[in-house]
Short mmCIF file of C-alpha atoms and ligand atoms in Angstrom, two decimals:
data_model
loop_
_atom_site.label_atom_id
_atom_site.label_comp_id
_atom_site.label_asym_id
_atom_site.label_seq_id
_atom_site.Cartn_x
_atom_site.Cartn_y
_atom_site.Cartn_z
CA MET A 271 0.07 -0.05 0.05
CA SER A 272 1.29 3.44 -0.76
CA ARG A 273 -0.68 6.59 0.14
CA VAL A 274 -0.02 9.92 -1.40
CA TYR A 275 -0.40 13.43 0.19
CA ASN A 276 -3.80 14.32 -1.19
CA PHE A 277 -4.38 18.17 -1.29
CA SER A 278 -7.75 17.84 -3.11
CA ALA A 279 -10.38 20.48 -2.35
CA GLY A 280 -13.09 17.67 -2.06
CA PRO A 281 -13.65 14.91 -1.77
CA ALA A 282 -10.62 15.20 0.23
CA VAL A 283 -8.26 13.45 2.65
CA LEU A 284 -9.69 11.51 5.58
CA PRO A 285 -7.89 10.42 8.68
CA GLU A 286 -6.01 7.23 7.90
CA GLU A 287 -7.06 5.87 11.25
CA VAL A 288 -10.67 6.21 10.41
CA LEU A 289 -10.16 4.45 7.07
CA GLN A 290 -8.36 1.75 8.75
CA GLN A 291 -11.24 1.24 11.30
CA ALA A 292 -13.79 1.29 8.60
CA ALA A 293 -11.71 -1.56 6.82
CA ASP A 294 -11.60 -3.56 10.02
CA GLU A 295 -15.30 -3.29 10.42
CA MET A 296 -16.24 -3.78 6.71
CA LEU A 297 -17.42 -7.38 6.79
CA ASP A 298 -18.73 -7.56 10.35
CA TYR A 299 -19.69 -4.43 12.24
CA GLN A 300 -19.36 -5.10 16.03
CA ARG A 301 -20.58 -8.61 15.80
CA SER A 302 -23.80 -7.78 13.91
CA GLY A 303 -22.57 -10.23 11.25
CA MET A 304 -22.88 -7.55 8.45
CA SER A 305 -21.42 -4.42 7.06
CA VAL A 306 -22.95 -1.05 8.02
CA MET A 307 -23.84 -0.87 4.22
CA GLU A 308 -26.04 -3.85 4.65
CA MET A 309 -28.00 -2.91 7.74
CA SER A 310 -31.51 -1.54 8.10
CA HIS A 311 -31.47 2.14 8.96
CA ARG A 312 -34.34 1.27 11.36
CA SER A 313 -32.10 -1.35 13.26
CA LYS A 314 -31.08 -0.86 16.81
CA VAL A 315 -27.43 -0.95 15.86
CA TYR A 316 -27.84 1.61 13.07
CA ASP A 317 -29.79 3.91 15.51
CA SER A 318 -26.91 3.75 17.99
CA ILE A 319 -24.50 4.93 15.03
CA ILE A 320 -26.59 7.85 14.08
CA LYS A 321 -27.39 8.93 17.66
CA THR A 322 -23.75 8.64 18.80
CA ALA A 323 -22.63 10.73 15.62
CA GLU A 324 -25.12 13.42 16.45
CA ALA A 325 -24.21 13.51 20.14
CA ASP A 326 -20.48 13.69 19.32
CA LEU A 327 -21.15 16.49 16.91
CA ARG A 328 -23.16 18.33 19.45
CA GLU A 329 -20.32 17.89 21.99
CA LEU A 330 -17.58 19.07 19.47
CA MET A 331 -19.43 22.19 18.38
CA ASN A 332 -21.16 22.92 21.57
CA ILE A 333 -24.39 23.00 19.78
CA PRO A 334 -27.23 24.60 21.86
CA ASP A 335 -30.37 22.58 22.82
CA ASN A 336 -32.52 24.83 20.61
CA TYR A 337 -30.82 23.70 17.43
CA LYS A 338 -31.47 20.54 15.41
CA VAL A 339 -28.88 18.56 13.64
CA LEU A 340 -29.93 17.04 10.46
CA PHE A 341 -28.16 14.56 8.19
CA LEU A 342 -29.46 15.08 4.70
CA GLN A 343 -28.56 14.26 1.08
CA GLY A 344 -28.30 16.30 -2.14
CA GLY A 345 -24.95 17.87 -1.36
CA ALA A 346 -24.42 21.44 -0.26
CA SER A 347 -25.91 22.50 -3.60
CA GLN A 348 -29.41 21.32 -2.70
CA GLN A 349 -29.34 23.60 0.34
CA PHE A 350 -29.04 26.47 -2.19
CA ALA A 351 -32.78 25.89 -2.95
CA MET A 352 -33.92 24.39 0.44
CA ILE A 353 -32.83 27.50 2.25
CA PRO A 354 -35.09 29.95 0.30
CA MET A 355 -37.90 27.31 0.08
CA ASN A 356 -38.06 27.13 3.92
CA LEU A 357 -36.99 30.64 5.06
CA MET A 358 -38.14 33.19 2.51
CA LYS A 359 -41.42 34.15 4.32
CA ASN A 360 -41.11 37.60 2.91
CA LYS A 361 -39.63 36.36 -0.43
CA LYS A 362 -36.58 38.51 0.19
CA ALA A 363 -33.05 37.55 1.26
CA ALA A 364 -29.62 39.34 1.29
CA TYR A 365 -26.63 37.53 -0.27
CA ILE A 366 -22.90 38.35 0.24
CA ILE A 367 -21.05 37.11 -2.91
CA THR A 368 -17.48 35.89 -2.15
CA GLY A 369 -17.09 33.15 -4.77
CA GLN A 370 -18.64 30.75 -6.98
CA TRP A 371 -20.56 28.82 -4.27
CA ALA A 372 -22.09 32.01 -2.91
CA LYS A 373 -23.04 33.05 -6.35
CA LYS A 374 -24.67 29.80 -7.08
CA ALA A 375 -26.65 29.95 -3.96
CA PHE A 376 -27.65 33.57 -4.84
CA GLN A 377 -28.80 32.54 -8.39
CA GLU A 378 -30.74 29.64 -7.05
CA ALA A 379 -32.51 31.91 -4.52
CA GLN A 380 -33.60 34.17 -7.40
CA ILE A 381 -35.93 31.35 -8.49
CA TYR A 382 -37.89 31.53 -5.25
CA GLY A 383 -37.94 35.40 -4.40
CA GLU A 384 -35.95 38.49 -4.50
CA ALA A 385 -32.27 37.73 -3.70
CA VAL A 386 -30.47 40.99 -3.05
CA LYS A 387 -26.73 41.23 -3.54
CA VAL A 388 -25.63 43.37 -0.56
CA ALA A 389 -21.76 42.85 -1.09
CA SER A 390 -19.48 41.28 -3.42
CA SER A 391 -15.69 40.77 -3.95
CA GLU A 392 -16.11 39.84 -7.65
CA ASP A 393 -14.30 42.85 -8.78
CA GLU A 394 -11.04 41.47 -7.73
CA THR A 395 -11.69 37.85 -8.54
CA PHE A 396 -12.82 37.15 -5.08
CA SER A 397 -9.48 37.47 -3.60
CA TYR A 398 -10.74 39.26 -0.40
CA ILE A 399 -13.75 39.34 1.98
CA PRO A 400 -15.66 42.63 1.66
CA ASP A 401 -16.22 44.83 4.62
CA CYS A 402 -19.52 43.68 6.08
CA SER A 403 -19.67 45.88 9.18
CA ASP A 404 -22.49 48.19 7.80
CA LEU A 405 -24.25 46.71 4.80
CA ASP A 406 -27.44 47.95 3.36
CA ILE A 407 -29.69 44.98 4.23
CA PRO A 408 -33.31 45.26 3.34
CA GLU A 409 -35.42 45.65 6.54
CA ASP A 410 -37.74 42.75 5.41
CA ALA A 411 -35.05 40.41 4.37
CA ASP A 412 -35.71 36.88 5.74
CA TYR A 413 -32.01 36.24 6.14
CA VAL A 414 -28.41 37.06 5.23
CA TYR A 415 -26.38 34.51 3.45
CA ILE A 416 -22.75 33.90 3.41
CA CYS A 417 -20.30 31.23 2.28
CA GLU A 418 -17.90 31.34 5.27
CA ASN A 419 -14.84 29.86 3.69
CA ASN A 420 -14.38 30.01 -0.03
CA THR A 421 -13.00 26.84 -1.10
CA ILE A 422 -11.98 27.94 -4.69
CA TYR A 423 -10.55 31.36 -3.78
CA GLY A 424 -9.08 30.61 -0.37
CA THR A 425 -10.69 33.31 1.67
CA LYS A 426 -12.45 33.03 4.97
CA TYR A 427 -14.47 35.57 7.05
CA LYS A 428 -12.55 36.35 10.20
CA THR A 429 -15.54 38.13 11.56
CA LEU A 430 -19.09 37.42 10.81
CA PRO A 431 -21.15 40.14 8.90
CA ASN A 432 -23.22 42.57 10.89
CA THR A 433 -26.67 41.26 9.86
CA LYS A 434 -28.45 44.03 11.74
CA GLY A 435 -30.67 41.56 13.47
CA HIS A 436 -31.41 39.32 10.56
CA ILE A 437 -30.81 35.54 10.54
CA LEU A 438 -27.43 34.40 9.53
CA VAL A 439 -27.24 31.37 7.10
CA ALA A 440 -23.71 30.12 6.39
CA ASP A 441 -22.27 27.42 4.06
CA VAL A 442 -19.31 26.17 5.95
CA SER A 443 -18.47 23.19 3.75
CA SER A 444 -14.86 23.59 3.46
CA CYS A 445 -14.22 24.88 7.10
CA PHE A 446 -16.69 22.58 9.09
CA LEU A 447 -15.03 21.60 12.25
CA SER A 448 -11.78 23.24 11.36
CA GLU A 449 -12.02 25.52 14.53
CA PRO A 450 -14.56 26.34 17.23
CA VAL A 451 -17.67 28.34 16.23
CA ASP A 452 -20.49 30.02 18.26
CA VAL A 453 -23.36 28.24 16.83
CA SER A 454 -25.82 30.61 18.60
CA LYS A 455 -24.84 33.38 16.11
CA TYR A 456 -26.25 31.49 13.23
CA GLY A 457 -29.87 30.47 12.18
CA ILE A 458 -28.47 27.79 9.87
CA ILE A 459 -25.02 26.40 9.52
CA TYR A 460 -24.58 23.74 6.96
CA GLY A 461 -22.08 22.02 4.74
CA GLY A 462 -21.45 19.16 2.52
CA VAL A 463 -19.16 16.71 4.40
CA GLN A 464 -16.87 15.83 1.53
CA LYS A 465 -14.44 18.64 2.31
CA ASN A 466 -13.52 18.16 5.90
CA ILE A 467 -15.61 15.44 7.48
CA GLY A 468 -16.47 12.46 5.53
CA PRO A 469 -17.49 10.82 2.17
CA ALA A 470 -19.57 12.74 -0.37
CA GLY A 471 -23.38 12.11 -0.23
CA VAL A 472 -24.09 13.73 3.37
CA VAL A 473 -24.89 17.28 4.10
CA ILE A 474 -25.25 18.30 7.72
CA VAL A 475 -27.66 21.08 8.64
CA ILE A 476 -27.57 22.69 12.00
CA ILE A 477 -30.65 24.72 12.29
CA ARG A 478 -32.33 26.82 14.99
CA GLU A 479 -35.67 25.23 15.95
CA ASP A 480 -37.86 28.28 15.36
CA LEU A 481 -36.89 28.25 11.75
CA ILE A 482 -38.24 24.86 11.14
CA THR A 483 -41.97 25.45 10.27
CA GLU A 484 -44.69 24.07 8.03
CA ASP A 485 -44.84 27.57 6.52
CA THR A 486 -42.69 26.78 3.42
CA LEU A 487 -43.18 28.21 -0.09
CA PRO A 488 -46.13 26.70 -1.89
CA GLY A 489 -44.96 23.59 -3.81
CA THR A 490 -42.01 22.81 -1.61
CA PRO A 491 -41.59 19.01 -1.81
CA THR A 492 -41.85 16.91 1.34
CA MET A 493 -38.24 15.88 1.06
CA LEU A 494 -37.11 19.65 0.83
CA LYS A 495 -38.90 20.69 4.06
CA TYR A 496 -36.66 20.88 7.15
CA LYS A 497 -39.68 19.92 9.20
CA THR A 498 -39.92 16.58 7.56
CA HIS A 499 -36.44 15.55 8.49
CA ALA A 500 -36.54 17.23 11.88
CA ASP A 501 -39.67 15.45 13.07
CA ALA A 502 -38.17 12.07 11.76
CA GLU A 503 -34.63 12.70 13.39
CA SER A 504 -32.98 12.40 9.83
CA LEU A 505 -34.81 9.03 9.34
CA TYR A 506 -37.81 10.11 7.26
CA ASN A 507 -36.42 7.96 4.44
CA THR A 508 -33.25 5.97 4.03
CA PRO A 509 -30.47 8.32 4.90
CA PRO A 510 -26.93 8.06 3.54
CA ALA A 511 -26.22 5.57 6.11
CA TYR A 512 -22.77 4.49 5.52
CA GLY A 513 -21.52 8.09 4.98
CA ILE A 514 -22.99 9.13 8.30
CA TYR A 515 -21.20 6.15 9.89
CA ILE A 516 -17.95 7.51 8.62
CA CYS A 517 -18.68 10.96 9.77
CA GLY A 518 -19.42 9.44 13.18
CA LYS A 519 -15.95 7.95 13.18
CA VAL A 520 -14.30 11.24 12.21
CA PHE A 521 -16.20 12.99 15.11
CA GLN A 522 -14.60 10.46 17.46
CA TRP A 523 -11.25 11.11 15.93
CA LEU A 524 -11.62 14.86 16.41
CA LYS A 525 -12.61 14.23 20.06
CA LYS A 526 -9.50 12.06 20.52
CA MET A 527 -7.45 14.78 18.89
CA GLY A 528 -8.65 17.34 21.54
CA GLY A 529 -11.60 18.76 20.00
CA LEU A 530 -11.98 21.90 17.85
CA GLU A 531 -9.69 24.16 19.76
CA ALA A 532 -6.86 21.80 19.39
CA MET A 533 -7.78 21.50 15.64
CA LYS A 534 -7.62 25.26 15.34
CA GLN A 535 -4.25 25.41 16.82
CA ARG A 536 -3.00 22.54 14.56
CA ASN A 537 -4.65 24.17 11.45
CA GLU A 538 -2.95 27.45 12.14
CA GLU A 539 0.49 25.78 12.44
CA LYS A 540 -0.01 23.97 9.30
CA ALA A 541 -1.21 26.98 7.39
CA LYS A 542 1.47 29.19 8.72
CA ILE A 543 4.17 26.85 7.36
CA LEU A 544 2.86 27.34 3.86
CA TYR A 545 1.92 30.99 4.03
CA ASP A 546 5.41 31.89 5.44
CA PHE A 547 6.92 30.10 2.66
CA LEU A 548 4.82 31.74 0.12
CA ASP A 549 5.47 35.22 1.64
CA GLY A 550 9.26 34.62 1.47
CA SER A 551 9.39 32.97 -2.10
CA LYS A 552 10.50 34.76 -5.06
CA MET A 553 8.81 32.29 -7.32
CA PHE A 554 5.41 31.50 -5.68
CA ARG A 555 2.98 33.92 -4.07
CA GLY A 556 -0.44 33.54 -2.52
CA THR A 557 -3.31 35.16 -4.35
CA VAL A 558 -5.56 36.29 -1.39
CA ARG A 559 -5.40 39.41 0.77
CA LYS A 560 -3.49 38.41 3.97
CA GLU A 561 -6.05 39.28 6.42
CA ASP A 562 -8.63 37.16 4.71
CA ARG A 563 -6.60 34.01 4.18
CA SER A 564 -8.30 30.54 4.71
CA LEU A 565 -6.63 28.10 6.94
CA MET A 566 -8.05 25.22 4.75
CA ASN A 567 -7.54 26.24 1.09
CA VAL A 568 -4.37 27.97 0.02
CA PRO A 569 -4.30 29.12 -3.68
CA PHE A 570 -1.00 30.26 -5.11
CA ILE A 571 0.67 31.00 -8.44
CA THR A 572 4.05 31.53 -9.97
CA GLY A 573 2.76 34.13 -12.42
CA ASP A 574 3.69 31.92 -15.34
CA LYS A 575 1.34 29.33 -16.69
CA ASP A 576 3.85 26.84 -18.13
CA LEU A 577 5.83 26.96 -14.87
CA ASP A 578 2.57 26.24 -12.85
CA ALA A 579 1.87 23.33 -15.11
CA LYS A 580 5.42 22.00 -14.65
CA PHE A 581 5.08 22.35 -10.93
CA VAL A 582 1.80 20.48 -10.69
CA LYS A 583 3.26 17.67 -12.83
CA GLU A 584 6.42 17.32 -10.93
CA ALA A 585 4.64 17.49 -7.49
CA GLU A 586 2.35 14.72 -8.53
CA ALA A 587 5.15 12.56 -9.62
CA ALA A 588 6.71 13.12 -6.19
CA GLY A 589 3.55 12.05 -4.35
CA PHE A 590 1.81 15.50 -3.75
CA VAL A 591 -1.41 15.09 -5.62
CA ASN A 592 -4.37 17.37 -6.70
CA LEU A 593 -2.54 20.66 -6.43
CA LYS A 594 -4.01 22.12 -9.56
CA GLY A 595 -6.05 25.23 -9.00
CA HIS A 596 -9.77 25.27 -9.74
CA ARG A 597 -10.46 25.51 -13.47
CA THR A 598 -11.86 29.01 -13.06
CA VAL A 599 -8.63 30.34 -11.28
CA GLY A 600 -5.70 28.45 -12.57
CA GLY A 601 -2.40 28.13 -10.75
CA MET A 602 -2.22 25.93 -7.71
CA ARG A 603 -4.35 25.29 -4.53
CA ALA A 604 -3.37 23.21 -1.66
CA SER A 605 -6.15 22.22 0.53
CA ILE A 606 -4.93 21.35 3.93
CA TYR A 607 -8.02 19.98 5.85
CA ASN A 608 -8.14 18.57 9.34
CA ALA A 609 -6.86 15.23 8.07
CA MET A 610 -3.90 16.56 6.33
CA PRO A 611 -0.92 15.87 8.62
CA LYS A 612 1.57 18.72 9.42
CA GLU A 613 4.23 16.40 7.92
CA GLY A 614 2.39 16.66 4.55
CA VAL A 615 2.62 20.44 4.56
CA GLU A 616 6.20 20.44 5.65
CA LYS A 617 7.14 17.97 2.96
CA LEU A 618 5.23 19.98 0.30
CA VAL A 619 7.07 23.23 1.26
CA ALA A 620 10.34 21.24 1.09
CA PHE A 621 9.44 20.27 -2.39
CA MET A 622 8.56 23.82 -3.43
CA LYS A 623 11.80 25.15 -2.11
CA LYS A 624 13.64 22.61 -4.16
CA PHE A 625 11.49 23.28 -7.22
CA GLU A 626 12.22 26.98 -6.83
CA GLU A 627 16.01 26.42 -6.51
CA GLU A 628 15.92 24.23 -9.63
CA ASN A 629 13.79 26.49 -11.90
C1 PLP B 1417 -17.96 22.00 -2.55
C2 PLP B 1417 -18.73 23.08 -2.16
C3 PLP B 1417 -20.11 23.20 -2.43
C4 PLP B 1417 -20.77 22.12 -3.31
O1 PLP B 1417 -20.98 20.90 -2.70
P1 PLP B 1417 -21.79 19.73 -3.23
O2 PLP B 1417 -22.00 18.81 -2.13
O3 PLP B 1417 -21.09 19.28 -4.33
O4 PLP B 1417 -23.18 20.33 -3.78
C5 PLP B 1417 -20.76 24.30 -1.83
N1 PLP B 1417 -20.21 25.10 -1.10
C6 PLP B 1417 -18.96 25.04 -0.78
C7 PLP B 1417 -18.33 26.11 0.09
C8 PLP B 1417 -18.14 24.07 -1.32
O5 PLP B 1417 -16.78 24.02 -0.96
#
């Protein structure tokens, strides 16, 4: 077996220990005589898996009792519709556009009501987070929407926007569980798990209870109502059962690692190694305004397309894979999620130094 350093933005690296445990339990989960993939989602043994996963997530994020945790399907992208369908009582919402994912959510919301763009960083290819301290948010907006960590561009909000009393909805797909958050500041926090938590196919929605109502937009399908899933404790229909099981294992791994405060420290150390190198390099440079840099996704360029391509190719041959930047940005991007060991970042930087010397 030989494993590479996988810098993919998602689906992304998972803790090796978790994969090993899953392998050990593949044929016979805790003497049930079957794989988790083969068991009824209504069975006692599966009930314990999903309940434990939720309890561990609540503990990790310190989720208040008046929030529900939902394990859903459809990826983060399905939430782009589900959020307006469930929350747009006044048919109006404010969107802050900091990248492709925020823009997609904004465009989707326009199908259901008036989505108002209240700030954007598109003028400089989303390389910064706009000042959100005093935005012109419509009085009757049902919520303010952000994408908190911009996977493609490598920016992250360091302070949440001043929503002026409106509900905050945040897509945290690529920074989920990377550091502690104050859940009580949000109406909804959600994310696809394939970036920082588990296998693709699960999206976790943490939603304040008072936002779960029957009062959805006319025509909202049963499966797209938060209430359907909240009432059934994420077991209205067959959930992505195996994916949830892996998420649960990652939650246990995070607890063992010391929880989110420890992850934050670890992630800051890892990111610093890479950013310090970029800041000192004559060949490579980061593309993001320093104060808005993400701890998870680090885009960088040489300024020369051919040299970028050469770097990506040689890095891959050396065991550092998926470093090519998003097709809309070019250059490189190293995603250094929770499960990327510090050693992986150190070795990448050593490789970059060597590449710089030789080219
Ligand atoms: C990857 C990503 C998405 C899209 O996720 P899907 O599960 O593929 O729909 C949305 N938002 C952010 C921030 C992402 O990184």
